[in-house]
Amino acid sequence: MPSPLAGVRVVDASTLFAGPLAATILGDYGAEVIKIEHPAKGDPARGHGPAKDGVPLWWTMLGRNKRTVTLDLSRPKGAEILRKMLDEADVLIENFRPGTLERWGLAPETLRPELIIARVTTYGQTGPYSHRPGFGTLAEAMSGFAAITGEPDGPPTLPPFGLADGIAALTTAQAIMTALYHRDVHQQPGQVIDLAIVEPMLTVLGMQAMVYDQLGVVQRRTGNRSVNNAPRNTYRTADGRWVAISTSAQAIAERVMHLVGRPELIDEPWFATGAGRAEHADLLDDAVGDWIGKRDLATVTAAFEQAQAAIAPVYDIADVFADPQFTARDSVTTAHDPTLGPVRMPGPLYRMSRTPGRIRWTGRPHGADTDDVLADLGYDADERAALRAEGAI
């Protein structure tokens, strides 16, 4: 059976990291993705993070299922080649500063009407900050995420990975699919997607905006605790392991109190709501933490499972690799890299019963497909040599 996105052609002219990851997601489900890189610099992901045997590991994953083409879009001939690519493409993903495509003579309104253009920037295409340089880290700061992350007496805390970029990538891929559906099912033109990385962060932060609007309340840092329920925290076992529990459901909170030997707390009036329990988090954490701290991880986990209460060990990536649940589902799957051999990386995001995603190949060498792609566009060997000599490809 053909892949669900077979026949969809995506030109990925974006870098670090939201746009490229969105393209990777589409490629996992069968889209033909052509990755545009600068002839001299390449994609910054090739130099980002650790490498093995000269192979950049970030790129090995982020570049999977993409054909790689070198193109200097700032040169007129480079822009001309991109325009020819886009004449046969369904989607363009770019994250240049607003106005850059226009400066290169590639304004959206001059491209074919059926094209879907996803423009991914920190602040969006409009507004007073639209021309500022930015990365996901700034979105994590300005969205309010960092302000509520960390211990109450500690500094605002940023995530040690590209959280905002990852969320923006998921959002961009979903937006592209929405636009494709609108175009192809409703027989409408393509359109421009203006994706500001900071805005999906506002959404995943939940009800903060409404609480402030309606109640004037600004959420503060609470460490691992929640303002909406308790007990909710990490707790250390007798053998030095950490576990996390959540009691978002009232029934789960009651089961936990029975398990740790404090059923009398259930009868307290404040225990009846998540907010009431959150106001008494010190008392609840002491009860749960004392019980967990006297038992090893295996005992704690077994007891919580028997009580049908929600618990999970706090894992590092080595634990993820060893866990039977992740192994059974092949959550971290194996792909083949021509230099590294078998490599482990997260697999396609979701599972489809008829058309599952797959990793067809890992990140390709810089410019590996330039000649093939340009030949398909009608550039013969002499023309390609001339373009290469002048730095356009």
Short mmCIF file of C-alpha atoms in Angstrom, two decimals:
data_model
loop_
_atom_site.label_atom_id
_atom_site.label_comp_id
_atom_site.label_asym_id
_atom_site.label_seq_id
_atom_site.Cartn_x
_atom_site.Cartn_y
_atom_site.Cartn_z
CA MET A 1 0.00 0.00 0.00
CA PRO A 2 1.39 3.45 -0.86
CA SER A 3 2.49 5.74 1.95
CA PRO A 4 -0.19 8.23 3.02
CA LEU A 5 1.75 11.24 1.70
CA ALA A 6 3.08 9.57 -1.44
CA GLY A 7 3.03 12.12 -4.27
CA VAL A 8 3.40 15.13 -1.96
CA ARG A 9 6.59 17.06 -2.72
CA VAL A 10 8.05 19.23 0.04
CA VAL A 11 10.94 21.67 -0.38
CA ASP A 12 12.61 22.21 2.99
CA ALA A 13 14.59 25.46 2.92
CA SER A 14 14.55 25.88 6.71
CA THR A 15 17.18 25.37 9.41
CA LEU A 16 17.42 24.81 13.18
CA PHE A 17 15.03 23.14 14.14
CA ALA A 18 11.25 23.61 13.91
CA GLY A 19 10.97 23.77 10.13
CA PRO A 20 13.35 20.89 9.39
CA LEU A 21 11.66 18.64 11.96
CA ALA A 22 8.26 19.38 10.45
CA ALA A 23 9.66 18.28 7.09
CA THR A 24 11.10 15.14 8.70
CA ILE A 25 7.67 14.24 10.06
CA LEU A 26 6.13 14.59 6.59
CA GLY A 27 8.96 12.55 5.10
CA ASP A 28 8.38 9.73 7.58
CA TYR A 29 4.92 9.28 6.08
CA GLY A 30 6.00 9.21 2.47
CA ALA A 31 6.34 12.81 1.31
CA GLU A 32 9.22 13.45 -1.07
CA VAL A 33 11.34 15.97 0.80
CA ILE A 34 14.06 17.98 -0.94
CA LYS A 35 16.36 19.64 1.56
CA ILE A 36 17.98 22.91 0.43
CA GLU A 37 21.38 23.71 1.96
CA HIS A 38 23.89 26.48 1.35
CA PRO A 39 26.71 25.19 -0.91
CA ALA A 40 29.48 26.21 1.49
CA LYS A 41 27.86 26.23 4.91
CA GLY A 42 25.42 23.35 4.78
CA ASP A 43 22.64 23.02 7.32
CA PRO A 44 23.73 24.15 10.82
CA ALA A 45 22.47 20.83 12.19
CA ARG A 46 25.49 19.18 10.56
CA GLY A 47 27.68 20.94 13.10
CA HIS A 48 25.27 20.89 16.03
CA GLY A 49 25.92 18.47 18.87
CA PRO A 50 28.11 15.36 18.96
CA ALA A 51 29.39 13.35 16.03
CA LYS A 52 30.76 9.83 15.61
CA ASP A 53 33.40 8.98 13.02
CA GLY A 54 32.79 12.41 11.51
CA VAL A 55 29.06 11.75 11.12
CA PRO A 56 26.89 14.43 12.81
CA LEU A 57 24.30 12.61 14.87
CA TRP A 58 21.73 15.41 14.92
CA TRP A 59 21.77 15.53 11.14
CA THR A 60 21.60 11.74 10.87
CA MET A 61 18.16 11.89 12.49
CA LEU A 62 16.88 15.30 11.36
CA GLY A 63 17.93 14.71 7.73
CA ARG A 64 16.30 11.31 7.42
CA ASN A 65 14.06 10.66 4.41
CA LYS A 66 15.31 13.84 2.69
CA ARG A 67 17.17 14.34 -0.60
CA THR A 68 19.90 16.95 -0.17
CA VAL A 69 20.49 19.75 -2.67
CA THR A 70 22.96 22.63 -2.41
CA LEU A 71 21.65 26.02 -3.50
CA ASP A 72 22.64 29.61 -2.76
CA LEU A 73 19.26 31.30 -2.75
CA SER A 74 20.81 34.77 -2.41
CA ARG A 75 22.16 34.46 -5.95
CA PRO A 76 19.74 35.12 -8.81
CA LYS A 77 20.46 31.78 -10.45
CA GLY A 78 19.97 29.98 -7.14
CA ALA A 79 16.61 31.70 -6.68
CA GLU A 80 15.71 30.79 -10.26
CA ILE A 81 16.42 27.12 -9.60
CA LEU A 82 14.28 27.19 -6.45
CA ARG A 83 11.43 28.74 -8.39
CA LYS A 84 11.61 25.86 -10.88
CA MET A 85 11.56 23.38 -8.00
CA LEU A 86 8.51 25.09 -6.54
CA ASP A 87 6.70 24.89 -9.87
CA GLU A 88 6.55 21.13 -9.23
CA ALA A 89 6.23 21.19 -5.42
CA ASP A 90 3.27 21.14 -3.07
CA VAL A 91 4.90 22.66 0.01
CA LEU A 92 7.72 25.07 0.82
CA ILE A 93 8.98 25.29 4.40
CA GLU A 94 11.21 28.28 5.19
CA ASN A 95 12.35 30.15 8.29
CA PHE A 96 14.19 33.15 6.90
CA ARG A 97 13.56 36.52 8.50
CA PRO A 98 10.39 38.15 7.16
CA GLY A 99 11.08 39.87 3.87
CA THR A 100 13.96 37.62 2.82
CA LEU A 101 12.04 35.62 0.22
CA GLU A 102 10.68 38.87 -1.14
CA ARG A 103 14.20 40.33 -1.40
CA TRP A 104 15.27 37.30 -3.43
CA GLY A 105 12.38 37.76 -5.85
CA LEU A 106 10.46 34.80 -4.38
CA ALA A 107 7.53 36.58 -2.74
CA PRO A 108 4.67 34.13 -2.10
CA GLU A 109 2.29 35.97 -4.40
CA THR A 110 4.72 35.44 -7.31
CA LEU A 111 4.87 31.66 -6.83
CA ARG A 112 2.33 29.21 -8.21
CA PRO A 113 -1.08 29.54 -6.58
CA GLU A 114 -1.31 25.87 -5.58
CA LEU A 115 1.82 26.08 -3.41
CA ILE A 116 1.52 25.89 0.39
CA ILE A 117 4.20 27.99 2.07
CA ALA A 118 4.96 27.42 5.76
CA ARG A 119 6.89 30.39 7.16
CA VAL A 120 8.30 29.47 10.58
CA THR A 121 9.85 32.26 12.65
CA THR A 122 10.14 33.08 16.32
CA TYR A 123 7.67 35.98 16.35
CA GLY A 124 5.75 35.56 13.10
CA GLN A 125 5.54 37.63 9.92
CA THR A 126 3.82 40.62 11.53
CA GLY A 127 4.13 42.74 14.64
CA PRO A 128 6.88 44.94 16.09
CA TYR A 129 9.21 42.00 16.82
CA SER A 130 8.81 40.23 13.47
CA HIS A 131 12.25 41.24 12.17
CA ARG A 132 14.14 40.32 15.33
CA PRO A 133 16.46 37.32 15.15
CA GLY A 134 15.28 34.53 17.40
CA PHE A 135 15.38 30.88 18.37
CA GLY A 136 13.14 28.52 20.33
CA THR A 137 14.89 29.49 23.55
CA LEU A 138 13.46 32.99 23.26
CA ALA A 139 10.00 31.54 22.73
CA GLU A 140 10.40 29.45 25.87
CA ALA A 141 11.26 32.63 27.74
CA MET A 142 8.63 34.98 26.30
CA SER A 143 5.73 32.52 26.28
CA GLY A 144 5.74 32.28 30.07
CA PHE A 145 7.14 28.74 30.14
CA ALA A 146 10.44 29.60 31.84
CA ALA A 147 8.70 31.83 34.39
CA ILE A 148 6.71 28.89 35.80
CA THR A 149 9.48 26.30 35.50
CA GLY A 150 11.90 25.67 38.37
CA GLU A 151 11.82 25.77 42.14
CA PRO A 152 9.92 28.61 43.86
CA ASP A 153 13.12 30.14 45.25
CA GLY A 154 15.20 29.44 42.14
CA PRO A 155 15.62 31.20 38.79
CA PRO A 156 13.34 30.77 35.78
CA THR A 157 14.42 27.54 34.10
CA LEU A 158 14.82 26.78 30.40
CA PRO A 159 14.52 23.22 29.06
CA PRO A 160 17.81 21.48 28.15
CA PHE A 161 16.50 20.65 24.68
CA GLY A 162 14.54 22.34 21.89
CA LEU A 163 11.09 22.21 23.46
CA ALA A 164 9.58 25.19 21.64
CA ASP A 165 11.09 24.07 18.34
CA GLY A 166 9.69 20.58 18.79
CA ILE A 167 6.20 21.83 19.58
CA ALA A 168 6.38 24.26 16.65
CA ALA A 169 7.46 21.41 14.36
CA LEU A 170 4.43 19.34 15.32
CA THR A 171 2.21 22.38 14.82
CA THR A 172 3.77 23.19 11.44
CA ALA A 173 3.29 19.64 10.17
CA GLN A 174 -0.34 19.72 11.30
CA ALA A 175 -0.88 23.12 9.68
CA ILE A 176 0.57 21.86 6.39
CA MET A 177 -1.75 18.85 6.46
CA THR A 178 -4.72 21.16 7.13
CA ALA A 179 -3.74 23.34 4.17
CA LEU A 180 -3.27 20.30 1.93
CA TYR A 181 -6.71 19.02 2.87
CA HIS A 182 -8.26 22.42 2.18
CA ARG A 183 -6.53 22.62 -1.19
CA ASP A 184 -7.09 19.09 -2.41
CA VAL A 185 -10.47 18.15 -0.93
CA HIS A 186 -12.16 21.54 -1.29
CA GLN A 187 -10.40 22.36 -4.58
CA GLN A 188 -9.00 25.63 -3.27
CA PRO A 189 -5.68 27.43 -3.90
CA GLY A 190 -2.65 26.98 -1.70
CA GLN A 191 -1.95 29.45 1.09
CA VAL A 192 0.70 30.91 3.36
CA ILE A 193 1.06 29.53 6.90
CA ASP A 194 2.44 32.11 9.33
CA LEU A 195 3.80 30.04 12.24
CA ALA A 196 5.28 31.98 15.16
CA ILE A 197 7.21 29.56 17.36
CA VAL A 198 6.16 31.44 20.48
CA GLU A 199 2.42 30.96 19.86
CA PRO A 200 2.07 27.15 20.15
CA MET A 201 3.87 27.50 23.48
CA LEU A 202 1.02 29.72 24.69
CA THR A 203 -1.40 26.95 23.81
CA VAL A 204 0.44 24.08 25.52
CA LEU A 205 0.82 26.16 28.67
CA GLY A 206 -2.87 25.54 29.21
CA MET A 207 -5.26 27.86 30.98
CA GLN A 208 -2.76 30.47 32.14
CA ALA A 209 -4.09 33.12 29.77
CA MET A 210 -7.70 32.62 30.82
CA VAL A 211 -6.86 32.51 34.51
CA TYR A 212 -5.02 35.80 34.23
CA ASP A 213 -7.74 37.35 32.08
CA GLN A 214 -10.59 36.31 34.33
CA LEU A 215 -8.99 36.23 37.78
CA GLY A 216 -5.89 38.39 37.46
CA VAL A 217 -3.74 35.54 38.77
CA VAL A 218 -0.14 35.12 37.52
CA GLN A 219 1.08 31.54 37.91
CA ARG A 220 4.30 31.18 39.91
CA ARG A 221 7.03 28.55 39.98
CA THR A 222 6.08 25.50 42.03
CA GLY A 223 8.91 23.07 41.22
CA ASN A 224 7.50 19.64 40.43
CA ARG A 225 4.20 20.45 42.08
CA SER A 226 1.03 21.43 40.27
CA VAL A 227 -1.30 24.28 41.12
CA ASN A 228 -4.20 22.06 40.05
CA ASN A 229 -3.79 18.88 42.09
CA ALA A 230 -1.71 17.07 44.70
CA PRO A 231 0.10 14.91 45.47
CA ARG A 232 2.05 15.47 42.27
CA ASN A 233 5.81 15.40 42.61
CA THR A 234 8.94 13.29 42.35
CA TYR A 235 9.90 11.14 45.30
CA ARG A 236 13.06 9.20 46.13
CA THR A 237 12.94 5.51 46.96
CA ALA A 238 15.04 3.70 49.56
CA ASP A 239 17.43 2.45 46.86
CA GLY A 240 18.08 5.95 45.52
CA ARG A 241 15.76 5.90 42.51
CA TRP A 242 13.22 8.59 41.70
CA VAL A 243 9.57 8.11 40.84
CA ALA A 244 6.87 10.52 39.69
CA ILE A 245 3.22 10.29 40.61
CA SER A 246 0.18 12.18 39.41
CA THR A 247 -3.28 12.38 40.98
CA SER A 248 -5.17 14.42 38.41
CA ALA A 249 -8.19 12.17 39.00
CA GLN A 250 -9.88 12.25 42.39
CA ALA A 251 -10.13 8.45 42.54
CA ILE A 252 -6.38 8.12 42.02
CA ALA A 253 -5.66 10.59 44.84
CA GLU A 254 -7.85 8.56 47.18
CA ARG A 255 -6.14 5.30 46.20
CA VAL A 256 -2.73 6.82 46.91
CA MET A 257 -3.81 7.92 50.39
CA HIS A 258 -5.10 4.43 51.19
CA LEU A 259 -1.86 2.93 49.89
CA VAL A 260 0.44 5.11 51.98
CA GLY A 261 -1.60 4.57 55.14
CA ARG A 262 -3.24 8.00 55.41
CA PRO A 263 -6.90 7.34 54.51
CA GLU A 264 -8.10 9.85 57.10
CA LEU A 265 -6.94 12.68 54.85
CA ILE A 266 -9.60 11.74 52.31
CA ASP A 267 -12.28 12.91 54.74
CA GLU A 268 -10.85 16.42 54.96
CA PRO A 269 -13.11 18.93 53.15
CA TRP A 270 -10.21 20.30 51.13
CA PHE A 271 -9.34 16.86 49.76
CA ALA A 272 -12.44 16.82 47.56
CA THR A 273 -10.91 19.05 44.85
CA GLY A 274 -7.59 19.17 43.06
CA ALA A 275 -7.13 22.82 43.96
CA GLY A 276 -7.84 22.07 47.60
CA ARG A 277 -5.29 19.28 47.63
CA ALA A 278 -2.75 21.56 45.94
CA GLU A 279 -3.13 24.01 48.82
CA HIS A 280 -2.11 21.22 51.20
CA ALA A 281 0.72 19.86 49.08
CA ASP A 282 3.24 19.97 51.96
CA LEU A 283 1.13 17.60 54.04
CA LEU A 284 0.41 15.24 51.14
CA ASP A 285 4.01 15.21 49.93
CA ASP A 286 5.23 14.35 53.41
CA ALA A 287 2.81 11.43 53.62
CA VAL A 288 3.68 10.05 50.18
CA GLY A 289 7.40 10.81 50.39
CA ASP A 290 7.78 9.14 53.77
CA TRP A 291 6.09 5.96 52.55
CA ILE A 292 8.06 5.79 49.29
CA GLY A 293 11.36 6.65 51.01
CA LYS A 294 11.17 3.48 53.13
CA ARG A 295 10.81 1.10 50.16
CA ASP A 296 12.84 0.23 47.10
CA LEU A 297 11.76 0.98 43.54
CA ALA A 298 10.47 -2.50 42.74
CA THR A 299 8.34 -2.61 45.89
CA VAL A 300 6.94 0.89 45.35
CA THR A 301 6.10 0.24 41.71
CA ALA A 302 4.42 -3.08 42.42
CA ALA A 303 2.33 -1.58 45.22
CA PHE A 304 1.16 1.34 43.11
CA GLU A 305 0.28 -0.96 40.22
CA GLN A 306 -1.70 -3.25 42.51
CA ALA A 307 -3.55 -0.22 43.88
CA GLN A 308 -4.17 1.03 40.32
CA ALA A 309 -2.48 4.33 41.16
CA ALA A 310 -0.44 6.22 38.58
CA ILE A 311 3.33 6.05 38.98
CA ALA A 312 6.38 6.02 36.72
CA PRO A 313 10.11 5.79 37.35
CA VAL A 314 12.18 8.82 36.39
CA TYR A 315 14.26 7.55 33.47
CA ASP A 316 17.37 8.68 31.69
CA ILE A 317 17.89 7.60 28.10
CA ALA A 318 19.75 4.43 29.13
CA ASP A 319 16.66 3.40 31.10
CA VAL A 320 14.47 4.10 28.08
CA PHE A 321 16.60 1.77 25.96
CA ALA A 322 16.27 -1.02 28.55
CA ASP A 323 12.56 -0.71 29.30
CA PRO A 324 10.37 -3.57 27.98
CA GLN A 325 7.47 -1.25 27.08
CA PHE A 326 9.60 0.84 24.74
CA THR A 327 11.24 -2.32 23.40
CA ALA A 328 7.92 -4.01 22.67
CA ARG A 329 6.67 -1.01 20.71
CA ASP A 330 10.03 -0.29 19.04
CA SER A 331 9.64 3.29 20.28
CA VAL A 332 13.34 3.86 19.72
CA THR A 333 13.76 2.13 16.40
CA THR A 334 16.78 1.00 14.40
CA ALA A 335 17.72 2.55 11.07
CA HIS A 336 20.69 1.84 8.83
CA ASP A 337 23.31 4.49 8.17
CA PRO A 338 25.87 3.81 5.41
CA THR A 339 28.76 4.96 7.63
CA LEU A 340 27.62 4.16 11.16
CA GLY A 341 25.68 0.99 10.39
CA PRO A 342 22.68 0.34 12.67
CA VAL A 343 21.64 3.50 14.53
CA ARG A 344 18.90 3.94 17.13
CA MET A 345 16.59 6.94 17.02
CA PRO A 346 12.95 7.75 17.81
CA GLY A 347 10.70 6.30 15.16
CA PRO A 348 7.77 7.93 13.34
CA LEU A 349 5.55 9.90 15.69
CA TYR A 350 2.36 7.91 15.43
CA ARG A 351 1.26 4.47 14.31
CA MET A 352 -1.20 3.93 11.49
CA SER A 353 -2.70 0.49 10.97
CA ARG A 354 -2.68 0.57 7.16
CA THR A 355 0.04 3.08 6.23
CA PRO A 356 2.71 3.19 8.95
CA GLY A 357 5.54 5.66 8.70
CA ARG A 358 9.07 4.45 8.19
CA ILE A 359 12.68 5.60 7.98
CA ARG A 360 13.81 4.95 4.44
CA TRP A 361 17.29 6.41 4.93
CA THR A 362 19.22 8.53 7.40
CA GLY A 363 20.59 12.04 6.81
CA ARG A 364 22.35 12.17 3.45
CA PRO A 365 25.76 13.76 2.73
CA HIS A 366 25.88 17.46 1.92
CA GLY A 367 24.58 18.00 -1.61
CA ALA A 368 24.33 14.29 -2.39
CA ASP A 369 21.28 14.69 -4.63
CA THR A 370 22.02 18.04 -6.24
CA ASP A 371 22.90 16.67 -9.66
CA ASP A 372 19.94 14.28 -9.81
CA VAL A 373 17.40 16.91 -8.78
CA LEU A 374 18.76 19.55 -11.16
CA ALA A 375 18.91 17.02 -13.98
CA ASP A 376 15.20 16.34 -13.38
CA LEU A 377 14.64 20.10 -13.74
CA GLY A 378 16.36 20.06 -17.13
CA TYR A 379 19.88 21.25 -16.25
CA ASP A 380 22.46 19.23 -18.19
CA ALA A 381 25.95 18.35 -16.96
CA ASP A 382 27.61 21.43 -18.48
CA GLU A 383 25.01 23.76 -16.96
CA ARG A 384 25.39 22.16 -13.56
CA ALA A 385 29.18 22.48 -13.77
CA ALA A 386 28.84 26.17 -14.60
CA LEU A 387 26.40 26.74 -11.72
CA ARG A 388 28.75 24.96 -9.36
CA ALA A 389 31.75 26.98 -10.55
CA GLU A 390 30.00 30.27 -9.80
CA GLY A 391 28.79 29.08 -6.37
CA ALA A 392 25.07 28.93 -7.16
CA ILE A 393 24.92 25.22 -6.29
#
